[in-house]
Short mmCIF file of C-alpha atoms in Angstrom, two decimals:
data_model
loop_
_atom_site.label_atom_id
_atom_site.label_comp_id
_atom_site.label_asym_id
_atom_site.label_seq_id
_atom_site.Cartn_x
_atom_site.Cartn_y
_atom_site.Cartn_z
CA ALA A 1 99.63 -116.15 28.50
CA GLN A 2 102.48 -117.77 26.64
CA SER A 3 105.57 -118.97 28.49
CA VAL A 4 108.72 -120.92 27.79
CA THR A 5 110.73 -123.16 30.08
CA GLN A 6 114.30 -124.18 29.43
CA PRO A 7 115.03 -126.61 32.28
CA ASP A 8 118.78 -126.73 31.78
CA ILE A 9 120.62 -123.58 32.77
CA HIS A 10 124.04 -124.93 31.85
CA ILE A 11 125.11 -127.92 29.76
CA THR A 12 128.62 -129.17 29.07
CA VAL A 13 129.36 -131.57 26.23
CA SER A 14 132.51 -132.84 24.60
CA GLU A 15 133.32 -131.77 21.08
CA GLY A 16 131.92 -134.34 18.67
CA ALA A 17 129.24 -135.50 21.07
CA SER A 18 125.56 -135.13 20.37
CA LEU A 19 123.50 -132.35 21.92
CA GLU A 20 119.89 -131.90 22.94
CA LEU A 21 118.62 -128.70 24.53
CA ARG A 22 115.18 -128.87 26.03
CA CYS A 23 112.38 -126.39 25.57
CA ASN A 24 108.81 -126.62 26.83
CA TYR A 25 106.20 -124.04 26.07
CA SER A 26 102.80 -123.07 27.32
CA TYR A 27 100.30 -121.70 24.86
CA GLY A 28 96.64 -122.32 24.14
CA ALA A 29 97.08 -123.25 20.48
CA THR A 30 99.91 -124.07 18.12
CA PRO A 31 102.46 -121.33 18.54
CA TYR A 32 105.28 -120.06 16.45
CA LEU A 33 108.49 -121.50 17.92
CA PHE A 34 112.05 -120.29 17.52
CA TRP A 35 115.56 -121.09 18.64
CA TYR A 36 118.13 -118.32 18.83
CA VAL A 37 121.83 -118.45 19.65
CA GLN A 38 123.77 -115.67 21.32
CA SER A 39 127.52 -115.40 21.76
CA PRO A 40 128.74 -113.23 24.65
CA GLY A 41 127.95 -109.57 24.09
CA GLN A 42 126.48 -110.31 20.68
CA GLY A 43 123.07 -110.22 19.11
CA LEU A 44 120.55 -113.00 18.72
CA GLN A 45 120.93 -115.18 15.67
CA LEU A 46 117.99 -117.22 14.45
CA LEU A 47 118.83 -120.92 14.22
CA LEU A 48 115.47 -122.23 13.11
CA LYS A 49 111.74 -121.68 13.38
CA TYR A 50 108.53 -123.68 13.33
CA PHE A 51 105.23 -122.33 12.08
CA SER A 52 103.34 -125.36 10.80
CA GLY A 53 103.73 -128.49 8.71
CA ASP A 54 106.62 -130.89 9.14
CA THR A 55 107.36 -131.18 12.83
CA LEU A 56 111.08 -131.74 12.25
CA VAL A 57 112.70 -128.45 11.36
CA GLN A 58 116.17 -128.03 9.94
CA GLY A 59 118.17 -124.96 10.75
CA ILE A 60 121.56 -123.43 10.20
CA LYS A 61 124.86 -124.77 11.51
CA GLY A 62 123.58 -128.36 11.46
CA PHE A 63 120.90 -127.83 14.11
CA GLU A 64 117.43 -129.30 14.01
CA ALA A 65 114.42 -129.19 16.30
CA GLU A 66 111.32 -131.31 16.64
CA PHE A 67 107.92 -129.93 17.57
CA LYS A 68 105.98 -132.38 19.74
CA ARG A 69 102.50 -131.10 20.39
CA SER A 70 101.65 -133.84 22.87
CA GLN A 71 104.62 -132.88 25.03
CA SER A 72 104.50 -129.12 24.37
CA SER A 73 108.15 -129.36 23.50
CA PHE A 74 110.49 -128.01 20.88
CA ASN A 75 113.88 -129.52 21.67
CA LEU A 76 116.98 -128.49 19.79
CA ARG A 77 119.42 -131.16 18.62
CA LYS A 78 122.75 -131.44 16.91
CA PRO A 79 124.42 -134.79 16.14
CA SER A 80 128.01 -133.59 16.58
CA VAL A 81 128.91 -130.46 18.49
CA HIS A 82 131.77 -128.20 17.46
CA TRP A 83 133.76 -126.02 19.85
CA SER A 84 132.35 -122.96 18.08
CA ASP A 85 128.84 -123.93 19.21
CA ALA A 86 129.62 -122.76 22.74
CA ALA A 87 127.12 -119.98 23.38
CA GLU A 88 123.79 -119.18 25.02
CA TYR A 89 120.73 -120.72 23.43
CA PHE A 90 117.27 -119.25 23.76
CA CYS A 91 113.99 -120.87 22.91
CA ALA A 92 111.17 -118.44 22.12
CA VAL A 93 107.46 -118.65 21.48
CA GLY A 94 105.18 -116.29 19.61
CA PRO A 95 101.43 -116.47 19.18
CA ASN A 96 100.11 -117.93 15.94
CA THR A 97 97.54 -115.22 15.42
CA GLY A 98 98.30 -114.35 11.83
CA THR A 99 99.82 -111.06 12.87
CA ALA A 100 103.29 -110.30 14.04
CA SER A 101 103.48 -110.35 17.82
CA LYS A 102 106.14 -110.19 20.47
CA LEU A 103 108.22 -113.21 21.40
CA THR A 104 108.51 -114.63 24.87
CA PHE A 105 111.92 -116.08 25.60
CA GLY A 106 113.04 -118.83 27.90
CA THR A 107 115.78 -118.12 30.39
CA GLY A 108 118.39 -119.65 28.13
CA THR A 109 120.78 -122.58 28.26
CA ARG A 110 124.48 -121.92 28.32
CA LEU A 111 126.39 -124.51 26.32
CA GLN A 112 129.99 -125.22 27.13
CA VAL A 113 132.01 -127.43 24.81
CA THR A 114 135.07 -129.23 26.06
CA LEU A 115 137.84 -130.31 23.72
CA ALA B 1 121.09 -109.37 2.75
CA ALA B 2 120.17 -106.27 4.71
CA GLY B 3 119.89 -106.71 8.44
CA VAL B 4 118.46 -104.75 11.31
CA ILE B 5 120.74 -101.82 12.07
CA GLN B 6 121.04 -100.41 15.54
CA SER B 7 122.95 -97.36 16.61
CA PRO B 8 124.96 -96.66 18.54
CA ARG B 9 126.62 -99.99 19.35
CA HIS B 10 127.83 -98.77 22.70
CA LEU B 11 126.67 -95.88 24.86
CA ILE B 12 127.87 -94.66 28.22
CA LYS B 13 125.69 -92.24 30.15
CA GLU B 14 125.61 -90.86 33.64
CA LYS B 15 122.71 -91.25 36.03
CA ARG B 16 119.79 -88.94 35.31
CA GLU B 17 120.95 -88.32 31.75
CA THR B 18 118.91 -89.19 28.67
CA ALA B 19 119.70 -91.60 25.86
CA THR B 20 118.26 -92.22 22.43
CA LEU B 21 118.66 -95.56 20.70
CA LYS B 22 117.89 -95.98 17.03
CA CYS B 23 116.74 -98.96 15.03
CA TYR B 24 116.49 -99.37 11.27
CA PRO B 25 114.45 -102.44 10.32
CA ILE B 26 114.90 -104.68 7.34
CA PRO B 27 113.32 -103.10 4.24
CA ARG B 28 109.61 -103.96 3.89
CA HIS B 29 109.42 -105.08 7.51
CA ASP B 30 106.59 -103.14 9.06
CA THR B 31 106.86 -104.23 12.68
CA VAL B 32 109.57 -103.25 15.13
CA TYR B 33 110.13 -104.64 18.61
CA TRP B 34 112.35 -103.44 21.43
CA TYR B 35 113.81 -105.82 24.00
CA GLN B 36 115.99 -105.26 27.04
CA GLN B 37 118.49 -107.88 28.15
CA GLY B 38 120.16 -107.42 31.50
CA PRO B 39 123.41 -109.21 32.39
CA GLY B 40 122.80 -112.96 32.41
CA GLN B 41 119.12 -112.47 31.70
CA ASP B 42 116.83 -113.43 28.86
CA PRO B 43 115.51 -110.66 26.59
CA GLN B 44 112.47 -108.89 28.00
CA PHE B 45 109.95 -107.32 25.68
CA LEU B 46 109.55 -103.56 26.04
CA ILE B 47 107.35 -102.27 23.24
CA SER B 48 106.45 -102.82 19.60
CA PHE B 49 105.16 -100.82 16.66
CA TYR B 50 103.20 -101.88 13.63
CA GLU B 51 102.77 -99.46 10.78
CA LYS B 52 103.96 -96.59 12.97
CA MET B 53 101.42 -97.28 15.69
CA GLN B 54 102.19 -98.83 19.05
CA SER B 55 100.99 -102.42 18.82
CA ASP B 56 101.98 -103.89 22.16
CA LYS B 57 103.56 -102.82 25.40
CA GLY B 58 105.56 -104.85 27.85
CA SER B 59 107.57 -104.00 30.90
CA ILE B 60 108.69 -100.61 29.71
CA PRO B 61 109.30 -98.00 32.43
CA ASP B 62 107.40 -94.74 32.24
CA ARG B 63 110.76 -93.01 31.85
CA PHE B 64 111.11 -94.66 28.46
CA SER B 65 109.22 -93.78 25.33
CA ALA B 66 109.47 -94.92 21.75
CA GLN B 67 108.06 -94.23 18.35
CA GLN B 68 108.21 -95.47 14.79
CA PHE B 69 108.68 -92.97 12.02
CA SER B 70 107.34 -92.74 8.47
CA ASP B 71 110.42 -94.54 7.12
CA TYR B 72 109.75 -97.33 9.67
CA HIS B 73 112.83 -96.68 11.72
CA SER B 74 112.24 -96.53 15.44
CA GLU B 75 113.79 -94.68 18.35
CA LEU B 76 113.79 -95.60 22.01
CA ASN B 77 114.13 -92.58 24.28
CA MET B 78 115.26 -93.15 27.83
CA SER B 79 115.23 -90.38 30.40
CA SER B 80 116.35 -90.05 34.02
CA LEU B 81 118.66 -92.98 33.51
CA GLU B 82 119.31 -95.27 36.45
CA LEU B 83 122.15 -97.69 37.08
CA GLY B 84 119.67 -100.54 36.58
CA ASP B 85 119.04 -99.45 33.02
CA SER B 86 122.47 -100.75 32.06
CA ALA B 87 121.73 -103.54 29.61
CA LEU B 88 121.79 -104.68 26.03
CA TYR B 89 118.90 -103.20 24.09
CA PHE B 90 117.82 -105.17 21.06
CA CYS B 91 115.63 -104.12 18.25
CA ALA B 92 113.96 -106.72 16.05
CA SER B 93 111.84 -106.42 12.97
CA SER B 94 109.43 -108.75 11.27
CA SER B 95 107.49 -108.92 8.07
CA PRO B 96 103.70 -108.90 8.11
CA ARG B 97 102.37 -111.87 10.17
CA GLY B 98 105.86 -112.58 11.44
CA ARG B 99 106.12 -115.74 9.39
CA ASN B 100 109.65 -115.07 8.25
CA GLY B 101 110.83 -114.88 11.77
CA TYR B 102 112.05 -112.01 13.79
CA THR B 103 115.43 -110.61 12.85
CA PHE B 104 117.36 -109.02 15.64
CA GLY B 105 119.92 -106.27 15.41
CA SER B 106 123.29 -106.56 17.11
CA GLY B 107 122.06 -104.48 20.00
CA THR B 108 123.09 -101.32 21.80
CA ARG B 109 125.02 -101.82 24.99
CA LEU B 110 124.03 -99.07 27.39
CA THR B 111 126.15 -98.50 30.45
CA VAL B 112 124.90 -96.07 33.07
CA VAL B 113 127.57 -94.85 35.49
#
């Protein structure tokens, strides 16, 4: 069964500082990997996704993530955080079966940005 | 670009009442998923439909049922509502094979009082 672990429940960074949110997954083969962002009471917005190919994926809002098969990780990074980035971030995994299948989410990391 | 439309945005029901949530997927998306997100929780998969047939089932209570119609919209029916059903209910849709990612709607916030 697929699973996702986000070890950091809450992270606080200063505006302008760099950010890395950790995500580890468990899956028997190469999965589909996603990062979503959620503001309070809002929906889930897709930041970026990895299916295959280049292991460094660029997303929206200046985010990027790197797929590392050897570490079963898909960490999200941003070189300079803005106050508007404060939100909940979810890593998700879906099976790479060639058909659309449900996603399994991590428990989320809440990002707080201090000015 | 068209997004996933969910209605209503907010819903308040009393215990033991019924509720119906609707989801309209992105055009040409043939798969619909329902997720439930409790306060401070991650989204939990409930059920999905592919080409109007149930394709997968998660932790959906027996009191809940869902279906996908010929126009691909989906409805989640919830009966005998309990206080613990209060949550954000998300619908997502995906294209065949899911390679374009899963697009989520803005959710329906259900409050059971």
